[in-house]
Tab-separated table of C-alpha atoms in Angstrom:
chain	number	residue	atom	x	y	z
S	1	UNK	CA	-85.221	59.552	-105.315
S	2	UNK	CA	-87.087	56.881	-107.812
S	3	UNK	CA	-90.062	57.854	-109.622
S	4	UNK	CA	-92.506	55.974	-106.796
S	5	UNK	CA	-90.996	57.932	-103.798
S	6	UNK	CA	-91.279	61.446	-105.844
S	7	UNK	CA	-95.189	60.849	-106.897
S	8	UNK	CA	-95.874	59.993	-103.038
S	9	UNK	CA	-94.230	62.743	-101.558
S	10	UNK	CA	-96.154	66.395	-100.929
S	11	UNK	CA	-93.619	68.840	-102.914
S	12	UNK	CA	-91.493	67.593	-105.799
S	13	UNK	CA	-88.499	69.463	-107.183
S	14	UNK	CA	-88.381	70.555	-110.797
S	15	UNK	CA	-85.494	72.394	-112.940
S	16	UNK	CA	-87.143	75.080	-115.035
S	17	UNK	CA	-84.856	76.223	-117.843
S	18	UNK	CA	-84.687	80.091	-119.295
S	19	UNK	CA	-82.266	82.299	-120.742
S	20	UNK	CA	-79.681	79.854	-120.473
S	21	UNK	CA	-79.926	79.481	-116.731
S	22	UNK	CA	-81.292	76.043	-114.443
S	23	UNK	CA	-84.090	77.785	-112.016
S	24	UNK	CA	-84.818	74.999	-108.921
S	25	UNK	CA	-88.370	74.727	-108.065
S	26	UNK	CA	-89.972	73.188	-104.949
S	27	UNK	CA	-93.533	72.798	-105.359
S	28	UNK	CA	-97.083	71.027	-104.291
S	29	UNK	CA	-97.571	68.063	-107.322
S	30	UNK	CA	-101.254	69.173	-106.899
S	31	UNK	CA	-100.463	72.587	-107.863
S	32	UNK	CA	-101.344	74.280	-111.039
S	33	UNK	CA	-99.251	75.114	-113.686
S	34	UNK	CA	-100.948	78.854	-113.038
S	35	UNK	CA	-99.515	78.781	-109.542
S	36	UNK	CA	-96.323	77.574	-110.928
S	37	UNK	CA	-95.876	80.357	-113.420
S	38	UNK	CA	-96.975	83.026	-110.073
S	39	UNK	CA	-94.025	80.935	-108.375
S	40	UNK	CA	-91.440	82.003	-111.526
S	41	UNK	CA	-92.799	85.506	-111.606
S	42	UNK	CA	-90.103	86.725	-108.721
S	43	UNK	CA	-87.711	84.530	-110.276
S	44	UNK	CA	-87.852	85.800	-114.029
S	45	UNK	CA	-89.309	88.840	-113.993
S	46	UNK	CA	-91.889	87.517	-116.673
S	47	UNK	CA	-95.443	88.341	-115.836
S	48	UNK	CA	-97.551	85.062	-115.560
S	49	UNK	CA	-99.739	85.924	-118.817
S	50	UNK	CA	-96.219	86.075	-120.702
S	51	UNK	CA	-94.994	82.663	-119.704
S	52	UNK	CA	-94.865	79.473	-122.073
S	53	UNK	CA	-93.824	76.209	-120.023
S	54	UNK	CA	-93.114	73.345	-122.098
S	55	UNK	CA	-92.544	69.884	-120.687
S	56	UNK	CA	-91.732	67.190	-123.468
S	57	UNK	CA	-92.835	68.962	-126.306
S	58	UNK	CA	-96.295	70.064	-125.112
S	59	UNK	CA	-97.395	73.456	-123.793
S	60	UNK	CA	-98.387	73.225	-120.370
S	61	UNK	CA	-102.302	74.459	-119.766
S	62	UNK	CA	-102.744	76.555	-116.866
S	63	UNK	CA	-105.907	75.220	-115.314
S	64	UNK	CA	-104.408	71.438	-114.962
S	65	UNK	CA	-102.178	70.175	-112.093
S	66	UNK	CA	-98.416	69.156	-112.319
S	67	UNK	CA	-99.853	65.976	-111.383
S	68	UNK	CA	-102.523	65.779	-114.595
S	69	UNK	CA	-99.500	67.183	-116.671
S	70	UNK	CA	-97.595	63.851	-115.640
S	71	UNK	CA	-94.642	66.767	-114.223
S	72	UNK	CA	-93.172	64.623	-111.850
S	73	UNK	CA	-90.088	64.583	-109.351
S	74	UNK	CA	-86.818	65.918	-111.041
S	75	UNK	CA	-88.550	66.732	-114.309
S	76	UNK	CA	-87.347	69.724	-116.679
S	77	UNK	CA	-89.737	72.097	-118.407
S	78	UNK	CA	-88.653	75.353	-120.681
S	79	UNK	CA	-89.955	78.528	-120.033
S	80	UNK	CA	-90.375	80.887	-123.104
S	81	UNK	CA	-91.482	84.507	-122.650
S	82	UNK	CA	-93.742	86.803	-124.576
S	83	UNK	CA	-92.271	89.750	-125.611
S	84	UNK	CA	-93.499	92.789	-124.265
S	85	UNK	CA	-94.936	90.803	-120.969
S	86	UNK	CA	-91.377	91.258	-118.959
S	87	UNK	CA	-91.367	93.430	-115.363
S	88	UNK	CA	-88.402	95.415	-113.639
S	89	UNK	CA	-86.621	95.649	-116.694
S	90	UNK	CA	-87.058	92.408	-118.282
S	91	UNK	CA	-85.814	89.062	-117.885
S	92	UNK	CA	-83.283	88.697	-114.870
S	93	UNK	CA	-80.162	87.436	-117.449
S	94	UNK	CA	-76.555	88.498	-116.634
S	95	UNK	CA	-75.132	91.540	-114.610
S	96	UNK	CA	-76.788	94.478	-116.030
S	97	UNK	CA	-74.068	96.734	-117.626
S	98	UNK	CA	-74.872	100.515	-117.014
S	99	UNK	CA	-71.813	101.735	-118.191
S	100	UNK	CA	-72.364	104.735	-120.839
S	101	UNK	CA	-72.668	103.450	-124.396
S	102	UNK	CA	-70.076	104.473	-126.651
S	103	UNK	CA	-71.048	107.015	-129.242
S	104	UNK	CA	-67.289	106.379	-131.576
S	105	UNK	CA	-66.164	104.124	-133.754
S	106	UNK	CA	-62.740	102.803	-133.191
S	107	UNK	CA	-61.085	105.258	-135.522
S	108	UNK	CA	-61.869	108.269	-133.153
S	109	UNK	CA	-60.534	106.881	-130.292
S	110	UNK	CA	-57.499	108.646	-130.607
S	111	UNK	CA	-59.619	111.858	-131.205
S	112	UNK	CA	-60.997	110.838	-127.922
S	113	UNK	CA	-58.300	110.653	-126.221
S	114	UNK	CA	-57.426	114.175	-126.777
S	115	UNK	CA	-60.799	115.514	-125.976
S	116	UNK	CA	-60.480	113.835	-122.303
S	117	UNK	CA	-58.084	115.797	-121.337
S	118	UNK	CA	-59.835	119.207	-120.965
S	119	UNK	CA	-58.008	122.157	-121.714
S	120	UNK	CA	-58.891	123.976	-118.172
S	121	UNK	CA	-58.902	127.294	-120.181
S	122	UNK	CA	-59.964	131.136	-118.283
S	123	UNK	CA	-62.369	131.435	-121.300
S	124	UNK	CA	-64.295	128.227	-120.656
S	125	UNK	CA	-64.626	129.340	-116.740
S	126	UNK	CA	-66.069	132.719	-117.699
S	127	UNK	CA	-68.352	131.519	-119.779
S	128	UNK	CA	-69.461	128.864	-117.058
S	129	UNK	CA	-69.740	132.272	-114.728
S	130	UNK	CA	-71.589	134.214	-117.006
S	131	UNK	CA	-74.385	131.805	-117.837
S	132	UNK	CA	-74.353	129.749	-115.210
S	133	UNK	CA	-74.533	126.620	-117.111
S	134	UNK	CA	-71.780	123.995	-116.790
S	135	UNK	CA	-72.216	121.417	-119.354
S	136	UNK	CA	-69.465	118.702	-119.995
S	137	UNK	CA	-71.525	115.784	-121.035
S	138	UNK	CA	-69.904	112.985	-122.885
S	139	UNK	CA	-66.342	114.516	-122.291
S	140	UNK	CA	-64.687	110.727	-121.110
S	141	UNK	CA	-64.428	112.320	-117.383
S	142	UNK	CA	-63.738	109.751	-114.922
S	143	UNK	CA	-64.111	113.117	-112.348
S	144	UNK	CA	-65.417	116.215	-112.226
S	145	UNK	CA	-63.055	118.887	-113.379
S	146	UNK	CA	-61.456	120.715	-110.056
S	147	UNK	CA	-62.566	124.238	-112.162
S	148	UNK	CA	-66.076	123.332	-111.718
S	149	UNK	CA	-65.892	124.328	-108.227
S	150	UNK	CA	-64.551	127.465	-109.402
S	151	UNK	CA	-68.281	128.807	-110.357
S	152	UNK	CA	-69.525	128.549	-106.716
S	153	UNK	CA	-72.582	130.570	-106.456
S	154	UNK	CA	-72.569	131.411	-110.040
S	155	UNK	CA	-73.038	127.954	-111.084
S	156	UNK	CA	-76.982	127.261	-111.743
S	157	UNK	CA	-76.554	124.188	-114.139
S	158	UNK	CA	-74.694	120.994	-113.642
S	159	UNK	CA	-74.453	118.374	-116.605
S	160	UNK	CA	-72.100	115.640	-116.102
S	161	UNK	CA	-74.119	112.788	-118.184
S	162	UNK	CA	-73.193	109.847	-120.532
S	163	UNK	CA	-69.097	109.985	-118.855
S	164	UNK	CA	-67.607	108.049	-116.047
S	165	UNK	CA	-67.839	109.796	-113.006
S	166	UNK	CA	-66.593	107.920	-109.986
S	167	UNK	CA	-67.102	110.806	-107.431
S	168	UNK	CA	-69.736	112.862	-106.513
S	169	UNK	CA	-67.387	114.744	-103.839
S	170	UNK	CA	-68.445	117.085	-100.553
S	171	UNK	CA	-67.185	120.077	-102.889
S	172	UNK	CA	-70.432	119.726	-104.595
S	173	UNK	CA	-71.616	121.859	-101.458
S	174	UNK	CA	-69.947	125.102	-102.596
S	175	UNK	CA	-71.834	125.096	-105.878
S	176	UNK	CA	-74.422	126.628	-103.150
S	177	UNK	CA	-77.138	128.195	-105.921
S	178	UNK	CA	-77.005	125.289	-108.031
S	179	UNK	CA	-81.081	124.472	-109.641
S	180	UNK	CA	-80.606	121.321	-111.769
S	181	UNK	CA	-77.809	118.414	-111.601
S	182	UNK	CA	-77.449	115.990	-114.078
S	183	UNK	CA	-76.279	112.414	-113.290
S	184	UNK	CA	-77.015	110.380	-115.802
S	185	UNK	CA	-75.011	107.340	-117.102
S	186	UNK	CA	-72.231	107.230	-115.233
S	187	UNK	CA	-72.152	103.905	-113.696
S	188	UNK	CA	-71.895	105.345	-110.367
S	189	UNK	CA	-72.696	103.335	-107.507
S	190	UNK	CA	-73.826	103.939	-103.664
S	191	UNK	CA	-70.733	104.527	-102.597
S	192	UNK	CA	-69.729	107.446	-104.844
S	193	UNK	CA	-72.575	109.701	-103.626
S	194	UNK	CA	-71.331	112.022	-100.830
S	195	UNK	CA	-75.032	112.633	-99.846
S	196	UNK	CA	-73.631	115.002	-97.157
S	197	UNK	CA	-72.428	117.909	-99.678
S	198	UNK	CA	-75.663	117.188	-101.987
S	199	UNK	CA	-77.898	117.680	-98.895
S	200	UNK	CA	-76.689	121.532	-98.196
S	201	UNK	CA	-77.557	122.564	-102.086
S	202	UNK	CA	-80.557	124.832	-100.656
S	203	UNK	CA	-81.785	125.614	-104.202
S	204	UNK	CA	-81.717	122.400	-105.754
S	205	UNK	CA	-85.145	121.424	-107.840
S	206	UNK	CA	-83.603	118.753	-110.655
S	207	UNK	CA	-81.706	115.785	-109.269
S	208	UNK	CA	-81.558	113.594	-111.953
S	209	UNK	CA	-79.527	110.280	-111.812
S	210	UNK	CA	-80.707	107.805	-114.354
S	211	UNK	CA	-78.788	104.818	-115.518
S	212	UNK	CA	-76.534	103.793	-112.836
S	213	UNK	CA	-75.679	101.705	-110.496
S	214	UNK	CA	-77.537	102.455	-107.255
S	215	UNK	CA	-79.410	99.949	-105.007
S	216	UNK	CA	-80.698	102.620	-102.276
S	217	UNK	CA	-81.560	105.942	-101.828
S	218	UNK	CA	-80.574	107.260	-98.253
S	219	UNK	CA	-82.639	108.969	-95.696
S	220	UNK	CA	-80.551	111.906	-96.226
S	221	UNK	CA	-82.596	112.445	-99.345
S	222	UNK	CA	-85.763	113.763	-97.198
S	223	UNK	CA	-83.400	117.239	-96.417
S	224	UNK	CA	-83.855	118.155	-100.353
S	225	UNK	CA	-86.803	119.977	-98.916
S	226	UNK	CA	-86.580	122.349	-102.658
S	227	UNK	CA	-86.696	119.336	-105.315
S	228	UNK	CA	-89.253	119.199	-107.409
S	229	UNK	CA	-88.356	116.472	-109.455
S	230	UNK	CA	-86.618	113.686	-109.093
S	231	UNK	CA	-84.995	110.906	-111.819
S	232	UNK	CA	-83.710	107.873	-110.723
S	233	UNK	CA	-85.012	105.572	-113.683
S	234	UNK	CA	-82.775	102.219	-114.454
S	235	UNK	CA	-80.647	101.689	-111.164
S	236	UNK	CA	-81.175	98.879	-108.935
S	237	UNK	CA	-83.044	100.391	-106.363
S	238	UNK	CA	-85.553	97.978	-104.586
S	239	UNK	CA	-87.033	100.705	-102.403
S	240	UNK	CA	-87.960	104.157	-101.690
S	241	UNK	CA	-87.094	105.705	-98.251
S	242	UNK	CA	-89.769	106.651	-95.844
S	243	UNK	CA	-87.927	109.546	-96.007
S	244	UNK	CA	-89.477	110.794	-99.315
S	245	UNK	CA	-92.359	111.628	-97.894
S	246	UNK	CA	-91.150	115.098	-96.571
S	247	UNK	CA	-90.147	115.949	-100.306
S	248	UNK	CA	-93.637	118.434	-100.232
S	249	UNK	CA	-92.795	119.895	-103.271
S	250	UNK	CA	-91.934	117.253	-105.276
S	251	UNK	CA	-94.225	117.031	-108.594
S	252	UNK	CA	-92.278	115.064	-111.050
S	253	UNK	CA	-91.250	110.910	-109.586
S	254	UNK	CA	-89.674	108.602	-112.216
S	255	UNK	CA	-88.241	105.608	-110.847
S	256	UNK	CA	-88.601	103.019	-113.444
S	257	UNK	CA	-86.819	100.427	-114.469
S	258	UNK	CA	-85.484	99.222	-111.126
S	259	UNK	CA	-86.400	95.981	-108.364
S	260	UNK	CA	-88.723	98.075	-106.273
S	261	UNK	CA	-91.339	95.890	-104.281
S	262	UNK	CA	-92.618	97.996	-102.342
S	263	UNK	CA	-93.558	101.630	-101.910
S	264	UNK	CA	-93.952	103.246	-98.891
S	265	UNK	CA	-97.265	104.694	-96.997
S	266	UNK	CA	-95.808	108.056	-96.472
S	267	UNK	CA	-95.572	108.532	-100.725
S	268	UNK	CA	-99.234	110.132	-99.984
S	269	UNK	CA	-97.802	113.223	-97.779
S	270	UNK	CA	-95.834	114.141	-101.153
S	271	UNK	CA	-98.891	116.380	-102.453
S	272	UNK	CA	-97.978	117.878	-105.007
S	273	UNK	CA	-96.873	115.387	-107.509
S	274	UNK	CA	-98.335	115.414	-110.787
S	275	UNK	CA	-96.512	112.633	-112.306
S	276	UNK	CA	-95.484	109.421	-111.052
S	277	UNK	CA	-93.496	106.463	-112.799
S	278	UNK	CA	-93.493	103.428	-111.704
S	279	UNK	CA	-93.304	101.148	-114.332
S	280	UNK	CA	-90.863	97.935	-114.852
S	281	UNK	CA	-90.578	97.414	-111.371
S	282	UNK	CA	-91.821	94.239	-109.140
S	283	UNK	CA	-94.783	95.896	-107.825
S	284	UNK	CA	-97.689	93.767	-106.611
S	285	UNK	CA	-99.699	96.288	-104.726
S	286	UNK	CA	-99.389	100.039	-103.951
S	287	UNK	CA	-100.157	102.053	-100.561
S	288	UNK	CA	-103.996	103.059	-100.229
S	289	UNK	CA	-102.020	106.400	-99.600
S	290	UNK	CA	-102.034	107.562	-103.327
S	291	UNK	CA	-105.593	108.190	-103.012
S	292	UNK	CA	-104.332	111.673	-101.027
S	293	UNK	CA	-102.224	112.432	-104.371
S	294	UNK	CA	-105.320	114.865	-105.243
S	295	UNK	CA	-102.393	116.755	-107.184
S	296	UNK	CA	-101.938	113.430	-109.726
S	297	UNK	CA	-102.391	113.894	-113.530
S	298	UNK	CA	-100.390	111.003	-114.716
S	299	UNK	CA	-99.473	107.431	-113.095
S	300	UNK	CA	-97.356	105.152	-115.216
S	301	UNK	CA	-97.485	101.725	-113.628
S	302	UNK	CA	-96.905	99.218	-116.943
S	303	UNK	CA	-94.752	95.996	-116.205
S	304	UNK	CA	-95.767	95.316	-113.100
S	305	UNK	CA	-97.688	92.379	-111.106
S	306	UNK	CA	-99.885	94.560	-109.984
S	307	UNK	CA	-103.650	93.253	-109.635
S	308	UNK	CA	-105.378	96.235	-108.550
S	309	UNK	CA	-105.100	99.381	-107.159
S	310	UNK	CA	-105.691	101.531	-104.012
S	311	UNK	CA	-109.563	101.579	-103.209
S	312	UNK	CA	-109.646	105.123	-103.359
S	313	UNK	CA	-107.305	106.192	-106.446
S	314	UNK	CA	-110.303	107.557	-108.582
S	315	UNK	CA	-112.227	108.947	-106.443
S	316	UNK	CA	-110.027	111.694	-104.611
S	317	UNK	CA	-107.387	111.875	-107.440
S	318	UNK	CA	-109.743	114.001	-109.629
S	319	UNK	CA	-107.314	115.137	-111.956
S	320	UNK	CA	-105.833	112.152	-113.204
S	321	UNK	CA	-106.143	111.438	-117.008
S	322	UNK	CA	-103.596	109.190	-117.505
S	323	UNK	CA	-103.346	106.201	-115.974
S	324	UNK	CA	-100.489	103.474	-117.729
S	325	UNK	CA	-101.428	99.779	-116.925
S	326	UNK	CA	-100.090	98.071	-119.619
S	327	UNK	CA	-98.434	94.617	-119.112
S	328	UNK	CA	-100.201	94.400	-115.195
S	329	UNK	CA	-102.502	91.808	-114.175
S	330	UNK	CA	-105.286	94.579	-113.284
S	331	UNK	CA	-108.256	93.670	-115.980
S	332	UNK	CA	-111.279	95.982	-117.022
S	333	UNK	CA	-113.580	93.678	-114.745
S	334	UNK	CA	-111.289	95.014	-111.589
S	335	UNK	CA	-111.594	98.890	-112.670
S	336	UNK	CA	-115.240	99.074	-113.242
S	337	UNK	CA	-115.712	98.225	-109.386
S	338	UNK	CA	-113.733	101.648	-108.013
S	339	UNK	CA	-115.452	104.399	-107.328
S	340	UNK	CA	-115.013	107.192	-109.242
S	341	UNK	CA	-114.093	105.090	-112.513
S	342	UNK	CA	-116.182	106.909	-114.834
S	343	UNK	CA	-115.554	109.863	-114.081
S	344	UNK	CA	-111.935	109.052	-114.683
S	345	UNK	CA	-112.912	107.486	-117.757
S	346	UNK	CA	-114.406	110.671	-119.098
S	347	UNK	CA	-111.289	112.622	-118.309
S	348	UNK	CA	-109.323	110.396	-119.849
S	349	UNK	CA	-111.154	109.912	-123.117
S	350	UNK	CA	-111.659	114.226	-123.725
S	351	UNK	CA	-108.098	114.300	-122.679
S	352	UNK	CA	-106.800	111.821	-125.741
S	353	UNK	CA	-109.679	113.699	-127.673
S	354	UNK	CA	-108.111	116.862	-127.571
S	355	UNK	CA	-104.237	115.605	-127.847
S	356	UNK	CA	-105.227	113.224	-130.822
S	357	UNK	CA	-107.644	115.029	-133.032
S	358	UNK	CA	-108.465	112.343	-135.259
S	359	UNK	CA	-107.842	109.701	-133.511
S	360	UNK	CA	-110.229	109.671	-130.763
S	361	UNK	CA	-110.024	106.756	-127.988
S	362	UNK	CA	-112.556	104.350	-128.204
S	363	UNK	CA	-115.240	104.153	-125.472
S	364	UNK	CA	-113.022	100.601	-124.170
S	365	UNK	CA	-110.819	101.231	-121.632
S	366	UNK	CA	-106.958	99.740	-123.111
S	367	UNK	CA	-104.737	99.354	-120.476
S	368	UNK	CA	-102.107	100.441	-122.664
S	369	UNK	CA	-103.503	103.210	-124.334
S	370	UNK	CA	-101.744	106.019	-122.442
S	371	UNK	CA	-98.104	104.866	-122.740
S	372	UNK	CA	-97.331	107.705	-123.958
């Protein structure tokens, strides 16, 4: 297509180049460069506010047109991100490697080697038995140890993190009083999750799965009618189930890091959380339902698209006193209109008051201020 035939036509197509990949864009010429940064949002991960587009050497202003920026058909611009101003984890680069991180240099490798190959010793087992507490994190497993299934009902503690489990077997089901399992860093996809044997462990109130490779939750986790908290911070997931909502006794949610768009209505029928984390995720809105979290102290939503929140978050979720928005597009202008705001406010403030002594919040509400 010549230059004439790609200023007459209605949508021209432009090559947008970041972190060493071509991103193909099909867009209105009479479009601004705002709504062209809102089109690379899904694309990049970079929040709109963060995003530098330069076309021939000039930074591209967000109030003028593609056309009044002389951006024509089969043009190139160059994205730059602001640090800090990335969602779901950052910039969408290369396959994300979850793997564990190595804690030894190269010269304990043989050291290593030993240690992975467990001495399956009567003392260890008795000792599992007597305090309940299996721990064989970072021991190079690429399963768990057949004399873990040994403890059965004496078993309260599971910690498996930072190896490389490939199996989360059935057999899981006989460790029947088990109270906390630990996941984490593993690499350990969808597949390796028999849900089925995790499902009958009655007792369970920890399920904590961090840093691997999932993409879904399944239905099956609504029978973990016990768990009262639940980590599944930097996977892949890119939804909840609906099924969540019968986890009643859930108080502790951390899910971020991941590619979750959406979150389901039935999140308000889990009453008594008192923490939720949401944040790094591709979130533009959230369920009015939250408003029924009367239970909520904290909600960590930073790195996000979000632009505002549900109608009735401040005004039924009395106890909420922190509140994380850094890095969203929700500005002090949109908070001052929900009911309930000051009150919030108030909490908020006497809340930092009594944690920071000295260094009292200011009366200006900063989206970031309660990170941490």
């Amino acid at each position: 297509m010549n230059k004439d035939d790609g200023e007459s036509s209605v949508d021209i197509n432009i090559t947008v180049k970041f972190s060493g990949r071509s991103i193909q864009v099909s867009i209105s010429k009479d479009s601004t460069i705002k709504e062209l940064k809102s089109q690379l949002q899904p694309l990049t991960n970079v929040l709109p506010r963060g995003q530098k587009l330069i076309f021939k050497g000039k930074l591209l202003v967000d109030a003028m047109t593609l056309k009044e920026s002389e951006v024509m058909n089969g043009a190139k611009l160059m994205l730059m991100a602001s640090q800090g101003l990335h969602q779901g984890g950052g910039p969408i680069l290369k396959e994300a490697q979850t793997r564990p991180i190595s804690r030894m240099k190269e010269t304990e490798h043989k050291r290593s080697d030993t240690r992975s190959e467990i001495i399956m010793d009567k003392s260890r087992l008795e000792r599992w038995k007597a305090t309940g507490v299996i721990a064989l994190a970072e021991c190079n497993l690429k399963a768990i140890p057949d004399e873990v299934w040994d403890c059965g009902s004496s078993a309260r503690v599971l910690d498996v993190n930072n190896n490389s489990i490939q199996n989360v077997p059935n057999k899981i089901s006989c460790l029947n009083s088990i109270q906390k399992l630990f996941l984490n860093a593993n690499g350990i996809s969808d597949e390796a999750i028999q849900w089925e044997g995790l499902i009958s462990l009655k007792y369970l109130t920890v399920l904590s799965i961090t840093q691997n490779q999932l993409t879904t939750l399944p239905p099956a986790l609504g029978s973990l009618t016990s768990i009262r908290q639940l980590h599944v911070a930097n996977n892949k997931l890119t939804t909840l189930p609906n099924e969540i909502g019968l986890l009643t006794q859930l108080e502790v949610l951390k899910v971020d890091n991941n590619r979750i768009t959406t979150i389901p209505a039935c999140i308000g029928e889990c009453g008594s959380l008192v923490e939720v984390d949401l944040s790094a995720n591709l979130l533009s809105e959230l369920p009015d339902t939250f408003g029924n979290l009367h239970n909520l102290k904290a909600l960590h939503l930073s790195n996000n698209g979000l632009k505002s929140l549900p109608c009735t978050l401040f005004k039924h979720c009395l106890q909420l006193a922190t509140l994380d928005l850094h890095n969203t597009e929700i500005t002090m202008d949109v908070l001052r209109q929900f009911e309930g705001w000051e009150d919030f406010n108030e909490r908020r403030r006497s809340k930092h008051q009594k944690q920071l002594d000295f260094r009292v919040s200011s009366a200006a509400f900063d989206e970031g201020a309660d990170k941490n």
